[in-house]
Each structure stands twice: as C-alpha cells, then as structure tokens.
Short mmCIF file of C-alpha atoms in Angstrom, two decimals:
data_model
loop_
_atom_site.label_atom_id
_atom_site.label_comp_id
_atom_site.label_asym_id
_atom_site.label_seq_id
_atom_site.Cartn_x
_atom_site.Cartn_y
_atom_site.Cartn_z
CA UNK A 30 155.06 86.60 100.41
CA UNK A 31 156.16 88.80 103.29
CA UNK A 32 159.66 88.54 104.73
CA UNK A 33 160.00 87.70 108.39
CA UNK A 34 161.70 90.27 110.57
CA UNK A 35 164.62 87.93 111.08
CA UNK A 36 165.09 87.48 107.32
CA UNK A 37 164.91 91.23 106.73
CA UNK A 38 167.56 91.87 109.39
CA UNK A 39 169.88 89.20 107.97
CA UNK A 40 169.53 90.54 104.43
CA UNK A 41 170.07 94.12 105.55
CA UNK A 42 173.16 93.15 107.57
CA UNK A 43 174.63 91.13 104.72
CA UNK A 44 173.97 93.50 101.80
CA UNK A 45 174.66 96.74 103.63
CA UNK A 46 178.21 95.58 104.35
CA UNK A 47 178.84 94.86 100.66
CA UNK A 48 179.35 97.30 97.83
CA UNK A 49 175.61 97.98 97.80
CA UNK A 50 175.72 99.90 101.04
CA UNK A 51 172.90 100.75 103.46
CA UNK A 52 170.98 103.12 101.19
CA UNK A 53 170.70 100.72 98.24
CA UNK A 54 169.93 97.81 100.57
CA UNK A 55 167.12 99.77 102.27
CA UNK A 56 165.72 100.71 98.87
CA UNK A 57 165.84 97.08 97.71
CA UNK A 58 164.12 95.82 100.86
CA UNK A 59 161.37 98.42 100.46
CA UNK A 60 160.11 96.37 97.52
CA UNK A 61 159.53 93.36 99.79
CA UNK A 62 156.52 93.55 102.10
CA UNK A 63 157.32 93.54 105.79
CA UNK A 64 153.91 92.12 106.81
CA UNK A 65 151.32 89.85 105.19
CA UNK A 66 148.89 92.78 104.77
CA UNK A 67 151.48 94.49 102.60
CA UNK A 68 151.66 91.64 100.09
CA UNK A 69 151.24 92.68 96.49
CA UNK A 70 147.93 91.88 94.86
CA UNK A 71 147.98 88.68 92.84
CA UNK A 72 145.98 87.86 89.72
CA UNK A 73 143.94 85.35 91.71
CA UNK A 74 143.29 87.67 94.63
CA UNK A 75 141.89 90.64 92.72
CA UNK A 76 138.99 88.86 90.91
CA UNK A 77 137.94 87.10 94.12
CA UNK A 78 137.99 90.39 96.04
CA UNK A 79 136.04 92.13 93.28
CA UNK A 80 133.46 89.33 93.28
CA UNK A 81 133.18 89.60 97.07
CA UNK A 82 132.84 93.37 96.85
CA UNK A 83 130.15 93.07 94.18
CA UNK A 84 128.26 90.58 96.32
CA UNK A 85 128.48 92.86 99.35
CA UNK A 86 127.38 95.82 97.24
CA UNK A 87 124.41 93.90 95.84
CA UNK A 88 123.41 92.83 99.33
CA UNK A 89 123.71 96.39 100.61
CA UNK A 90 121.76 97.75 97.64
CA UNK A 91 119.05 95.14 98.24
CA UNK A 92 118.86 96.21 101.87
CA UNK A 93 118.67 99.88 100.92
CA UNK A 94 116.02 99.09 98.30
CA UNK A 95 113.90 97.24 100.87
CA UNK A 96 114.33 100.08 103.37
CA UNK A 97 113.30 102.60 100.72
CA UNK A 98 110.26 100.51 99.82
CA UNK A 99 109.29 100.39 103.47
CA UNK A 100 109.79 104.13 103.88
CA UNK A 101 107.83 104.86 100.71
CA UNK A 102 105.01 102.59 101.89
CA UNK A 103 104.92 104.37 105.24
CA UNK A 104 104.92 107.77 103.53
CA UNK A 105 102.15 106.62 101.21
CA UNK A 106 100.02 105.54 104.17
CA UNK A 107 100.73 108.81 105.99
CA UNK A 108 99.77 110.76 102.88
CA UNK A 109 96.55 108.78 102.50
CA UNK A 110 95.70 109.49 106.11
CA UNK A 111 96.41 113.19 105.70
CA UNK A 112 94.34 113.36 102.51
CA UNK A 113 91.49 111.54 104.25
CA UNK A 114 91.61 113.98 107.15
CA UNK A 115 91.65 116.98 104.80
CA UNK A 116 88.77 115.49 102.78
CA UNK A 117 86.69 115.03 105.93
CA UNK A 118 87.48 118.57 107.11
CA UNK A 119 86.58 119.97 103.70
CA UNK A 120 83.31 118.05 103.65
CA UNK A 121 82.48 119.42 107.09
CA UNK A 122 83.23 122.99 106.02
CA UNK A 123 81.20 122.60 102.84
CA UNK A 124 78.30 121.22 104.90
CA UNK A 125 78.52 124.17 107.28
CA UNK A 126 78.58 126.65 104.39
CA UNK A 127 75.62 124.87 102.75
CA UNK A 128 73.62 125.09 105.99
CA UNK A 129 74.50 128.78 106.40
CA UNK A 130 73.49 129.47 102.80
CA UNK A 131 70.18 127.66 103.27
CA UNK A 132 69.49 129.69 106.40
CA UNK A 133 70.30 132.95 104.64
CA UNK A 134 68.14 131.96 101.65
CA UNK A 135 65.19 131.27 103.99
CA UNK A 136 65.59 134.69 105.60
CA UNK A 137 65.87 136.30 102.17
CA UNK A 138 62.81 134.38 100.98
CA UNK A 139 60.79 135.57 103.99
CA UNK A 140 61.94 139.16 103.50
CA UNK A 141 61.09 138.98 99.80
CA UNK A 142 57.67 137.49 100.54
CA UNK A 143 56.97 140.23 103.12
CA UNK A 144 58.05 142.94 100.68
CA UNK A 145 55.94 141.49 97.87
CA UNK A 146 52.96 141.27 100.23
CA UNK A 147 53.43 144.95 101.19
CA UNK A 148 53.75 145.96 97.53
CA UNK A 149 50.62 143.97 96.65
CA UNK A 150 48.63 145.62 99.49
CA UNK A 151 49.80 149.08 98.41
CA UNK A 152 48.86 148.34 94.79
CA UNK A 153 45.44 147.00 95.79
CA UNK A 154 44.82 150.00 98.08
CA UNK A 155 45.83 152.39 95.30
CA UNK A 156 43.56 150.62 92.83
CA UNK A 157 40.62 150.75 95.28
CA UNK A 158 41.17 154.46 95.80
CA UNK A 159 41.30 155.03 92.03
CA UNK A 160 38.13 152.95 91.58
CA UNK A 161 36.42 154.93 94.32
CA UNK A 162 37.42 158.18 92.66
CA UNK A 163 36.19 156.91 89.28
CA UNK A 164 32.91 155.73 90.78
CA UNK A 165 32.44 159.08 92.39
CA UNK A 166 33.11 160.85 89.10
CA UNK A 167 30.73 158.60 87.23
CA UNK A 168 27.97 159.18 89.76
CA UNK A 169 28.63 162.92 89.73
CA UNK A 170 28.48 163.08 85.97
CA UNK A 171 25.14 161.35 85.76
#
C-alpha cells in the first residue's frame, strides 16, 4: 500500500532527526511506494494481469487472423481476375495467330498449286514436242 504524502513527511521528519539521519531515512522511504501505481506486485495481481494480457493477446491475434483471411481472400480474387484477363488475352492472341497462319497457308497453297500447274504444263509441252519429234523420225524412217 502506498504511503500518503502526509505520512511520508511525518516519517521523514521523525526519523531524520534521530540517529538514522536524512540519508538513511530517505533510503528507507524509497522502499515504500509514494503513489498507488508504484505498489509492488502481489501474488494475486500478477496471475490476474497475465490472464488479462493473454485474453487481450488472443483477441488481438483473432482480429489479425480475420484481417489476414480477408486480405488473402481479396488477393485470391484479384489473382483470379488477373489470371482470367491474361487467359482471355492469350486466347485472343492465339486466335489471331491461327487466323494469320490459315491465311498464309491459303496463299502458300495457291502459290504451290500455280507452280505445280506450270510444271505440269511444261512437262506436257515437252512430252508433246518429244512425241512430235519421234513421230517425225518414225515417218522419215519408213
């Protein structure tokens, strides 16, 4: 229990005038709290304060846990949205590339068909010339 200011003054006045003197009296009074907040911790006080601190800590941890869950949920939703956007963009790009490839394959197919037609005409013309030459030779030899 804390000493009142009046009690402290009376004790200091009384003991400082005895053989103890001011220095020893001041040292002795330093072991007595001057205010209620300076009271020494009792055996009953400490467990109750620890229990209160644990309860506050659990409550705070629960709050932090719920906040983290909320934040993680929001991040998860943001990530899903971003992935969905990227997926849609990628599908669009793949579709564009597929269309470009189809267009290029059609042009290549037309070019190849034209080249094969030209080669076929040249081959047929060459064969007709050779046949004409052979026919002429056969007629000339008979």
